[in-house]
Structure formats: structure tokens, C-alpha cells
Amino acid sequence: MLEESSFEPKIIAFCCNWCSYAGADLAGGMRLKYSSTIRPIRVMCSGRISPHFIIKAFQEGADGVLVTGCHIGDCHYMKGNYITAKRVAILRELFNFIGISPERLRLEWVAASEGDKFARVADEFTEKIKTLGPSSIKNISFNK
């Protein structure tokens, strides 16, 4: 088994184009250092992140998935973040039910001006995933 210190988790971060992706970009522009294990994927709205995308990320080898979007009430598409909050809550319940730590999926609201928050969340989530170890979901196929 891998020692905790040598385990480098693979983390996918789905980021809303209008807020959290801009926050991630600002973190880079501010030269803030955050975990290199985070792989941001820009989506137009967090409400467009299908549960299928999250499950597929785990199937393809992610050890954790971070979903980020505009703060509640600030969605450019009016209700995208409300949809996201419901979807993530349901997925976390499902993960718990099937024996997968719901802590592998995290939801955060990050504004375009919050580069420091994005960097902090990225580092916190990376440390949490390191303590959980590698995901057991990898390479599970539902197709025959």
C-alpha cells in the first residue's frame, strides 16, 4: 500500500466559467501556490455539471471531485447553483449508501474575486483526499 506522503491524488475540479474558473485564474495571477493535483475543467455553469460527469471522473481515475460555482444568488443563469447544490447533496448521499466516502466530493462557492479562497479550498481538499487514500471507484464499468 502507498504511504500517505507518497500518494499524490488526482482531483478534478469542475469550475463555473463566470465565477470559480475566474477565481482559479486569479489565484494564478496573484501567484498563489496551490496543489498541482487539481485539474480544473471549465463549464459554462455549475448547473450544467451532470451527475454522470462526476461519476465518470471517478471511473476514469479521479480520487476526488471538487465542484465549484457562483455564490448562491449570483448565478449568471439564475438557478444553476441551486441545481448544483441539490445534485451534489444527492450524490453524496448515494456515495455514502454504496460505501464510498462522500468526502471525496466537495462543493464550494467561489467568486471571481476569491482567488485566495480557491487556492485554500484546493489545498484543503487535496489534504483531505490524501488522508482518504486512493479511490476504490476506478475502473468500474457498468457496460458489459
JSON list of C-alpha atoms in Angstrom, two decimals:
[
{"chain": "A", "resi": 1, "resn": "MET", "atom": "CA", "xyz": [0.00, 0.00, 0.00]},
{"chain": "A", "resi": 2, "resn": "LEU", "atom": "CA", "xyz": [1.17, 3.54, -0.72]},
{"chain": "A", "resi": 3, "resn": "GLU", "atom": "CA", "xyz": [2.40, 5.64, 2.14]},
{"chain": "A", "resi": 4, "resn": "GLU", "atom": "CA", "xyz": [0.30, 8.74, 2.72]},
{"chain": "A", "resi": 5, "resn": "SER", "atom": "CA", "xyz": [3.25, 11.01, 1.95]},
{"chain": "A", "resi": 6, "resn": "SER", "atom": "CA", "xyz": [3.90, 9.42, -1.47]},
{"chain": "A", "resi": 7, "resn": "PHE", "atom": "CA", "xyz": [0.26, 9.36, -2.57]},
{"chain": "A", "resi": 8, "resn": "GLU", "atom": "CA", "xyz": [-0.49, 12.18, -4.99]},
{"chain": "A", "resi": 9, "resn": "PRO", "atom": "CA", "xyz": [-4.25, 12.26, -5.55]},
{"chain": "A", "resi": 10, "resn": "LYS", "atom": "CA", "xyz": [-5.87, 13.02, -8.88]},
{"chain": "A", "resi": 11, "resn": "ILE", "atom": "CA", "xyz": [-8.52, 15.67, -8.34]},
{"chain": "A", "resi": 12, "resn": "ILE", "atom": "CA", "xyz": [-10.90, 17.03, -10.95]},
{"chain": "A", "resi": 13, "resn": "ALA", "atom": "CA", "xyz": [-12.32, 20.49, -10.30]},
{"chain": "A", "resi": 14, "resn": "PHE", "atom": "CA", "xyz": [-15.40, 21.43, -12.30]},
{"chain": "A", "resi": 15, "resn": "CYS", "atom": "CA", "xyz": [-15.39, 25.24, -12.32]},
{"chain": "A", "resi": 16, "resn": "CYS", "atom": "CA", "xyz": [-18.11, 27.66, -13.41]},
{"chain": "A", "resi": 17, "resn": "ASN", "atom": "CA", "xyz": [-16.86, 29.90, -16.23]},
{"chain": "A", "resi": 18, "resn": "TRP", "atom": "CA", "xyz": [-18.22, 33.10, -14.70]},
{"chain": "A", "resi": 19, "resn": "CYS", "atom": "CA", "xyz": [-17.03, 32.86, -11.12]},
{"chain": "A", "resi": 20, "resn": "SER", "atom": "CA", "xyz": [-14.94, 29.98, -9.85]},
{"chain": "A", "resi": 21, "resn": "TYR", "atom": "CA", "xyz": [-12.86, 29.47, -13.01]},
{"chain": "A", "resi": 22, "resn": "ALA", "atom": "CA", "xyz": [-12.08, 33.18, -12.89]},
{"chain": "A", "resi": 23, "resn": "GLY", "atom": "CA", "xyz": [-11.23, 32.72, -9.20]},
{"chain": "A", "resi": 24, "resn": "ALA", "atom": "CA", "xyz": [-8.81, 29.93, -10.11]},
{"chain": "A", "resi": 25, "resn": "ASP", "atom": "CA", "xyz": [-7.31, 32.15, -12.79]},
{"chain": "A", "resi": 26, "resn": "LEU", "atom": "CA", "xyz": [-6.97, 34.98, -10.29]},
{"chain": "A", "resi": 27, "resn": "ALA", "atom": "CA", "xyz": [-5.15, 32.65, -7.89]},
{"chain": "A", "resi": 28, "resn": "GLY", "atom": "CA", "xyz": [-2.63, 32.03, -10.65]},
{"chain": "A", "resi": 29, "resn": "GLY", "atom": "CA", "xyz": [-2.44, 35.73, -11.47]},
{"chain": "A", "resi": 30, "resn": "MET", "atom": "CA", "xyz": [-1.79, 36.51, -7.81]},
{"chain": "A", "resi": 31, "resn": "ARG", "atom": "CA", "xyz": [0.96, 33.87, -7.87]},
{"chain": "A", "resi": 32, "resn": "LEU", "atom": "CA", "xyz": [-0.73, 31.94, -5.08]},
{"chain": "A", "resi": 33, "resn": "LYS", "atom": "CA", "xyz": [0.54, 28.42, -4.82]},
{"chain": "A", "resi": 34, "resn": "TYR", "atom": "CA", "xyz": [-1.98, 25.62, -4.56]},
{"chain": "A", "resi": 35, "resn": "SER", "atom": "CA", "xyz": [-1.88, 21.90, -5.08]},
{"chain": "A", "resi": 36, "resn": "SER", "atom": "CA", "xyz": [-0.79, 20.76, -8.52]},
{"chain": "A", "resi": 37, "resn": "THR", "atom": "CA", "xyz": [-3.04, 17.71, -8.15]},
{"chain": "A", "resi": 38, "resn": "ILE", "atom": "CA", "xyz": [-6.07, 19.84, -9.07]},
{"chain": "A", "resi": 39, "resn": "ARG", "atom": "CA", "xyz": [-7.15, 19.64, -12.72]},
{"chain": "A", "resi": 40, "resn": "PRO", "atom": "CA", "xyz": [-9.69, 22.41, -13.46]},
{"chain": "A", "resi": 41, "resn": "ILE", "atom": "CA", "xyz": [-12.34, 21.83, -16.09]},
{"chain": "A", "resi": 42, "resn": "ARG", "atom": "CA", "xyz": [-14.26, 24.92, -17.16]},
{"chain": "A", "resi": 43, "resn": "VAL", "atom": "CA", "xyz": [-18.00, 24.59, -17.60]},
{"chain": "A", "resi": 44, "resn": "MET", "atom": "CA", "xyz": [-20.36, 27.43, -18.50]},
{"chain": "A", "resi": 45, "resn": "CYS", "atom": "CA", "xyz": [-22.39, 26.94, -15.32]},
{"chain": "A", "resi": 46, "resn": "SER", "atom": "CA", "xyz": [-22.12, 24.62, -12.35]},
{"chain": "A", "resi": 47, "resn": "GLY", "atom": "CA", "xyz": [-25.74, 23.70, -13.08]},
{"chain": "A", "resi": 48, "resn": "ARG", "atom": "CA", "xyz": [-24.54, 22.04, -16.29]},
{"chain": "A", "resi": 49, "resn": "ILE", "atom": "CA", "xyz": [-22.43, 19.51, -14.38]},
{"chain": "A", "resi": 50, "resn": "SER", "atom": "CA", "xyz": [-24.34, 16.30, -14.79]},
{"chain": "A", "resi": 51, "resn": "PRO", "atom": "CA", "xyz": [-24.02, 13.68, -12.05]},
{"chain": "A", "resi": 52, "resn": "HIS", "atom": "CA", "xyz": [-22.77, 11.47, -14.88]},
{"chain": "A", "resi": 53, "resn": "PHE", "atom": "CA", "xyz": [-19.72, 13.75, -15.29]},
{"chain": "A", "resi": 54, "resn": "ILE", "atom": "CA", "xyz": [-18.85, 13.36, -11.63]},
{"chain": "A", "resi": 55, "resn": "ILE", "atom": "CA", "xyz": [-19.25, 9.59, -11.62]},
{"chain": "A", "resi": 56, "resn": "LYS", "atom": "CA", "xyz": [-17.30, 9.34, -14.89]},
{"chain": "A", "resi": 57, "resn": "ALA", "atom": "CA", "xyz": [-14.44, 11.37, -13.37]},
{"chain": "A", "resi": 58, "resn": "PHE", "atom": "CA", "xyz": [-14.15, 8.79, -10.60]},
{"chain": "A", "resi": 59, "resn": "GLN", "atom": "CA", "xyz": [-14.40, 5.90, -13.06]},
{"chain": "A", "resi": 60, "resn": "GLU", "atom": "CA", "xyz": [-11.57, 7.42, -15.10]},
{"chain": "A", "resi": 61, "resn": "GLY", "atom": "CA", "xyz": [-9.25, 7.59, -12.10]},
{"chain": "A", "resi": 62, "resn": "ALA", "atom": "CA", "xyz": [-10.07, 10.68, -10.03]},
{"chain": "A", "resi": 63, "resn": "ASP", "atom": "CA", "xyz": [-9.55, 10.28, -6.30]},
{"chain": "A", "resi": 64, "resn": "GLY", "atom": "CA", "xyz": [-11.69, 13.33, -5.57]},
{"chain": "A", "resi": 65, "resn": "VAL", "atom": "CA", "xyz": [-14.00, 15.74, -7.37]},
{"chain": "A", "resi": 66, "resn": "LEU", "atom": "CA", "xyz": [-14.36, 19.40, -6.47]},
{"chain": "A", "resi": 67, "resn": "VAL", "atom": "CA", "xyz": [-17.41, 21.21, -7.83]},
{"chain": "A", "resi": 68, "resn": "THR", "atom": "CA", "xyz": [-17.23, 25.00, -7.71]},
{"chain": "A", "resi": 69, "resn": "GLY", "atom": "CA", "xyz": [-19.70, 27.64, -8.78]},
{"chain": "A", "resi": 70, "resn": "CYS", "atom": "CA", "xyz": [-21.01, 31.13, -8.21]},
{"chain": "A", "resi": 71, "resn": "HIS", "atom": "CA", "xyz": [-22.27, 32.02, -4.76]},
{"chain": "A", "resi": 72, "resn": "ILE", "atom": "CA", "xyz": [-25.98, 31.38, -4.17]},
{"chain": "A", "resi": 73, "resn": "GLY", "atom": "CA", "xyz": [-27.90, 34.26, -5.73]},
{"chain": "A", "resi": 74, "resn": "ASP", "atom": "CA", "xyz": [-25.07, 35.24, -8.09]},
{"chain": "A", "resi": 75, "resn": "CYS", "atom": "CA", "xyz": [-25.57, 32.65, -10.84]},
{"chain": "A", "resi": 76, "resn": "HIS", "atom": "CA", "xyz": [-25.45, 34.16, -14.33]},
{"chain": "A", "resi": 77, "resn": "TYR", "atom": "CA", "xyz": [-28.12, 31.64, -15.33]},
{"chain": "A", "resi": 78, "resn": "MET", "atom": "CA", "xyz": [-30.32, 32.42, -12.31]},
{"chain": "A", "resi": 79, "resn": "LYS", "atom": "CA", "xyz": [-30.66, 28.98, -10.70]},
{"chain": "A", "resi": 80, "resn": "GLY", "atom": "CA", "xyz": [-27.66, 26.90, -11.76]},
{"chain": "A", "resi": 81, "resn": "ASN", "atom": "CA", "xyz": [-26.08, 26.85, -8.32]},
{"chain": "A", "resi": 82, "resn": "TYR", "atom": "CA", "xyz": [-29.35, 25.75, -6.70]},
{"chain": "A", "resi": 83, "resn": "ILE", "atom": "CA", "xyz": [-29.47, 22.80, -9.10]},
{"chain": "A", "resi": 84, "resn": "THR", "atom": "CA", "xyz": [-25.83, 22.03, -8.33]},
{"chain": "A", "resi": 85, "resn": "ALA", "atom": "CA", "xyz": [-26.39, 22.08, -4.58]},
{"chain": "A", "resi": 86, "resn": "LYS", "atom": "CA", "xyz": [-29.23, 19.55, -4.90]},
{"chain": "A", "resi": 87, "resn": "ARG", "atom": "CA", "xyz": [-27.29, 17.28, -7.25]},
{"chain": "A", "resi": 88, "resn": "VAL", "atom": "CA", "xyz": [-24.17, 17.21, -5.10]},
{"chain": "A", "resi": 89, "resn": "ALA", "atom": "CA", "xyz": [-26.21, 16.53, -1.95]},
{"chain": "A", "resi": 90, "resn": "ILE", "atom": "CA", "xyz": [-27.93, 13.59, -3.66]},
{"chain": "A", "resi": 91, "resn": "LEU", "atom": "CA", "xyz": [-24.64, 12.21, -4.98]},
{"chain": "A", "resi": 92, "resn": "ARG", "atom": "CA", "xyz": [-23.04, 12.46, -1.55]},
{"chain": "A", "resi": 93, "resn": "GLU", "atom": "CA", "xyz": [-25.96, 10.50, -0.07]},
{"chain": "A", "resi": 94, "resn": "LEU", "atom": "CA", "xyz": [-25.63, 7.91, -2.83]},
{"chain": "A", "resi": 95, "resn": "PHE", "atom": "CA", "xyz": [-21.88, 7.59, -2.22]},
{"chain": "A", "resi": 96, "resn": "ASN", "atom": "CA", "xyz": [-22.49, 7.07, 1.49]},
{"chain": "A", "resi": 97, "resn": "PHE", "atom": "CA", "xyz": [-25.16, 4.45, 0.74]},
{"chain": "A", "resi": 98, "resn": "ILE", "atom": "CA", "xyz": [-22.86, 2.41, -1.51]},
{"chain": "A", "resi": 99, "resn": "GLY", "atom": "CA", "xyz": [-19.89, 2.62, 0.84]},
{"chain": "A", "resi": 100, "resn": "ILE", "atom": "CA", "xyz": [-17.84, 5.37, -0.79]},
{"chain": "A", "resi": 101, "resn": "SER", "atom": "CA", "xyz": [-16.75, 8.27, 1.37]},
{"chain": "A", "resi": 102, "resn": "PRO", "atom": "CA", "xyz": [-18.92, 11.29, 0.50]},
{"chain": "A", "resi": 103, "resn": "GLU", "atom": "CA", "xyz": [-15.92, 13.42, 1.47]},
{"chain": "A", "resi": 104, "resn": "ARG", "atom": "CA", "xyz": [-14.43, 12.58, -1.95]},
{"chain": "A", "resi": 105, "resn": "LEU", "atom": "CA", "xyz": [-16.96, 15.01, -3.45]},
{"chain": "A", "resi": 106, "resn": "ARG", "atom": "CA", "xyz": [-16.84, 18.62, -2.32]},
{"chain": "A", "resi": 107, "resn": "LEU", "atom": "CA", "xyz": [-18.94, 21.63, -3.31]},
{"chain": "A", "resi": 108, "resn": "GLU", "atom": "CA", "xyz": [-17.71, 25.20, -2.84]},
{"chain": "A", "resi": 109, "resn": "TRP", "atom": "CA", "xyz": [-18.95, 28.60, -3.96]},
{"chain": "A", "resi": 110, "resn": "VAL", "atom": "CA", "xyz": [-16.05, 30.72, -5.22]},
{"chain": "A", "resi": 111, "resn": "ALA", "atom": "CA", "xyz": [-16.46, 34.23, -6.68]},
{"chain": "A", "resi": 112, "resn": "ALA", "atom": "CA", "xyz": [-14.28, 35.63, -9.45]},
{"chain": "A", "resi": 113, "resn": "SER", "atom": "CA", "xyz": [-12.59, 37.86, -6.86]},
{"chain": "A", "resi": 114, "resn": "GLU", "atom": "CA", "xyz": [-11.77, 34.98, -4.50]},
{"chain": "A", "resi": 115, "resn": "GLY", "atom": "CA", "xyz": [-8.50, 33.63, -5.85]},
{"chain": "A", "resi": 116, "resn": "ASP", "atom": "CA", "xyz": [-7.25, 33.17, -2.30]},
{"chain": "A", "resi": 117, "resn": "LYS", "atom": "CA", "xyz": [-10.32, 31.09, -1.43]},
{"chain": "A", "resi": 118, "resn": "PHE", "atom": "CA", "xyz": [-9.87, 28.88, -4.49]},
{"chain": "A", "resi": 119, "resn": "ALA", "atom": "CA", "xyz": [-6.23, 28.21, -3.54]},
{"chain": "A", "resi": 120, "resn": "ARG", "atom": "CA", "xyz": [-7.17, 27.48, 0.09]},
{"chain": "A", "resi": 121, "resn": "VAL", "atom": "CA", "xyz": [-10.02, 25.13, -0.87]},
{"chain": "A", "resi": 122, "resn": "ALA", "atom": "CA", "xyz": [-7.78, 23.32, -3.39]},
{"chain": "A", "resi": 123, "resn": "ASP", "atom": "CA", "xyz": [-5.13, 22.72, -0.73]},
{"chain": "A", "resi": 124, "resn": "GLU", "atom": "CA", "xyz": [-7.64, 21.69, 1.96]},
{"chain": "A", "resi": 125, "resn": "PHE", "atom": "CA", "xyz": [-9.38, 19.25, -0.39]},
{"chain": "A", "resi": 126, "resn": "THR", "atom": "CA", "xyz": [-6.08, 17.76, -1.54]},
{"chain": "A", "resi": 127, "resn": "GLU", "atom": "CA", "xyz": [-5.06, 17.12, 2.07]},
{"chain": "A", "resi": 128, "resn": "LYS", "atom": "CA", "xyz": [-8.44, 15.52, 2.81]},
{"chain": "A", "resi": 129, "resn": "ILE", "atom": "CA", "xyz": [-8.13, 13.20, -0.20]},
{"chain": "A", "resi": 130, "resn": "LYS", "atom": "CA", "xyz": [-4.58, 12.28, 0.84]},
{"chain": "A", "resi": 131, "resn": "THR", "atom": "CA", "xyz": [-5.93, 11.13, 4.21]},
{"chain": "A", "resi": 132, "resn": "LEU", "atom": "CA", "xyz": [-8.64, 9.08, 2.49]},
{"chain": "A", "resi": 133, "resn": "GLY", "atom": "CA", "xyz": [-6.12, 7.42, 0.16]},
{"chain": "A", "resi": 134, "resn": "PRO", "atom": "CA", "xyz": [-6.67, 6.26, -3.42]},
{"chain": "A", "resi": 135, "resn": "SER", "atom": "CA", "xyz": [-10.24, 5.87, -4.62]},
{"chain": "A", "resi": 136, "resn": "SER", "atom": "CA", "xyz": [-11.65, 2.38, -4.99]},
{"chain": "A", "resi": 137, "resn": "ILE", "atom": "CA", "xyz": [-14.08, 3.51, -7.70]},
{"chain": "A", "resi": 138, "resn": "LYS", "atom": "CA", "xyz": [-11.52, 3.42, -10.53]},
{"chain": "A", "resi": 139, "resn": "ASN", "atom": "CA", "xyz": [-12.10, 1.15, -13.49]},
{"chain": "A", "resi": 140, "resn": "ILE", "atom": "CA", "xyz": [-15.63, 0.21, -12.51]},
{"chain": "A", "resi": 141, "resn": "SER", "atom": "CA", "xyz": [-17.64, -0.34, -15.66]},
{"chain": "A", "resi": 142, "resn": "PHE", "atom": "CA", "xyz": [-21.40, -0.53, -15.92]},
{"chain": "A", "resi": 143, "resn": "ASN", "atom": "CA", "xyz": [-21.20, -1.75, -19.51]},
{"chain": "A", "resi": 144, "resn": "LYS", "atom": "CA", "xyz": [-20.83, -5.41, -20.40]}
]
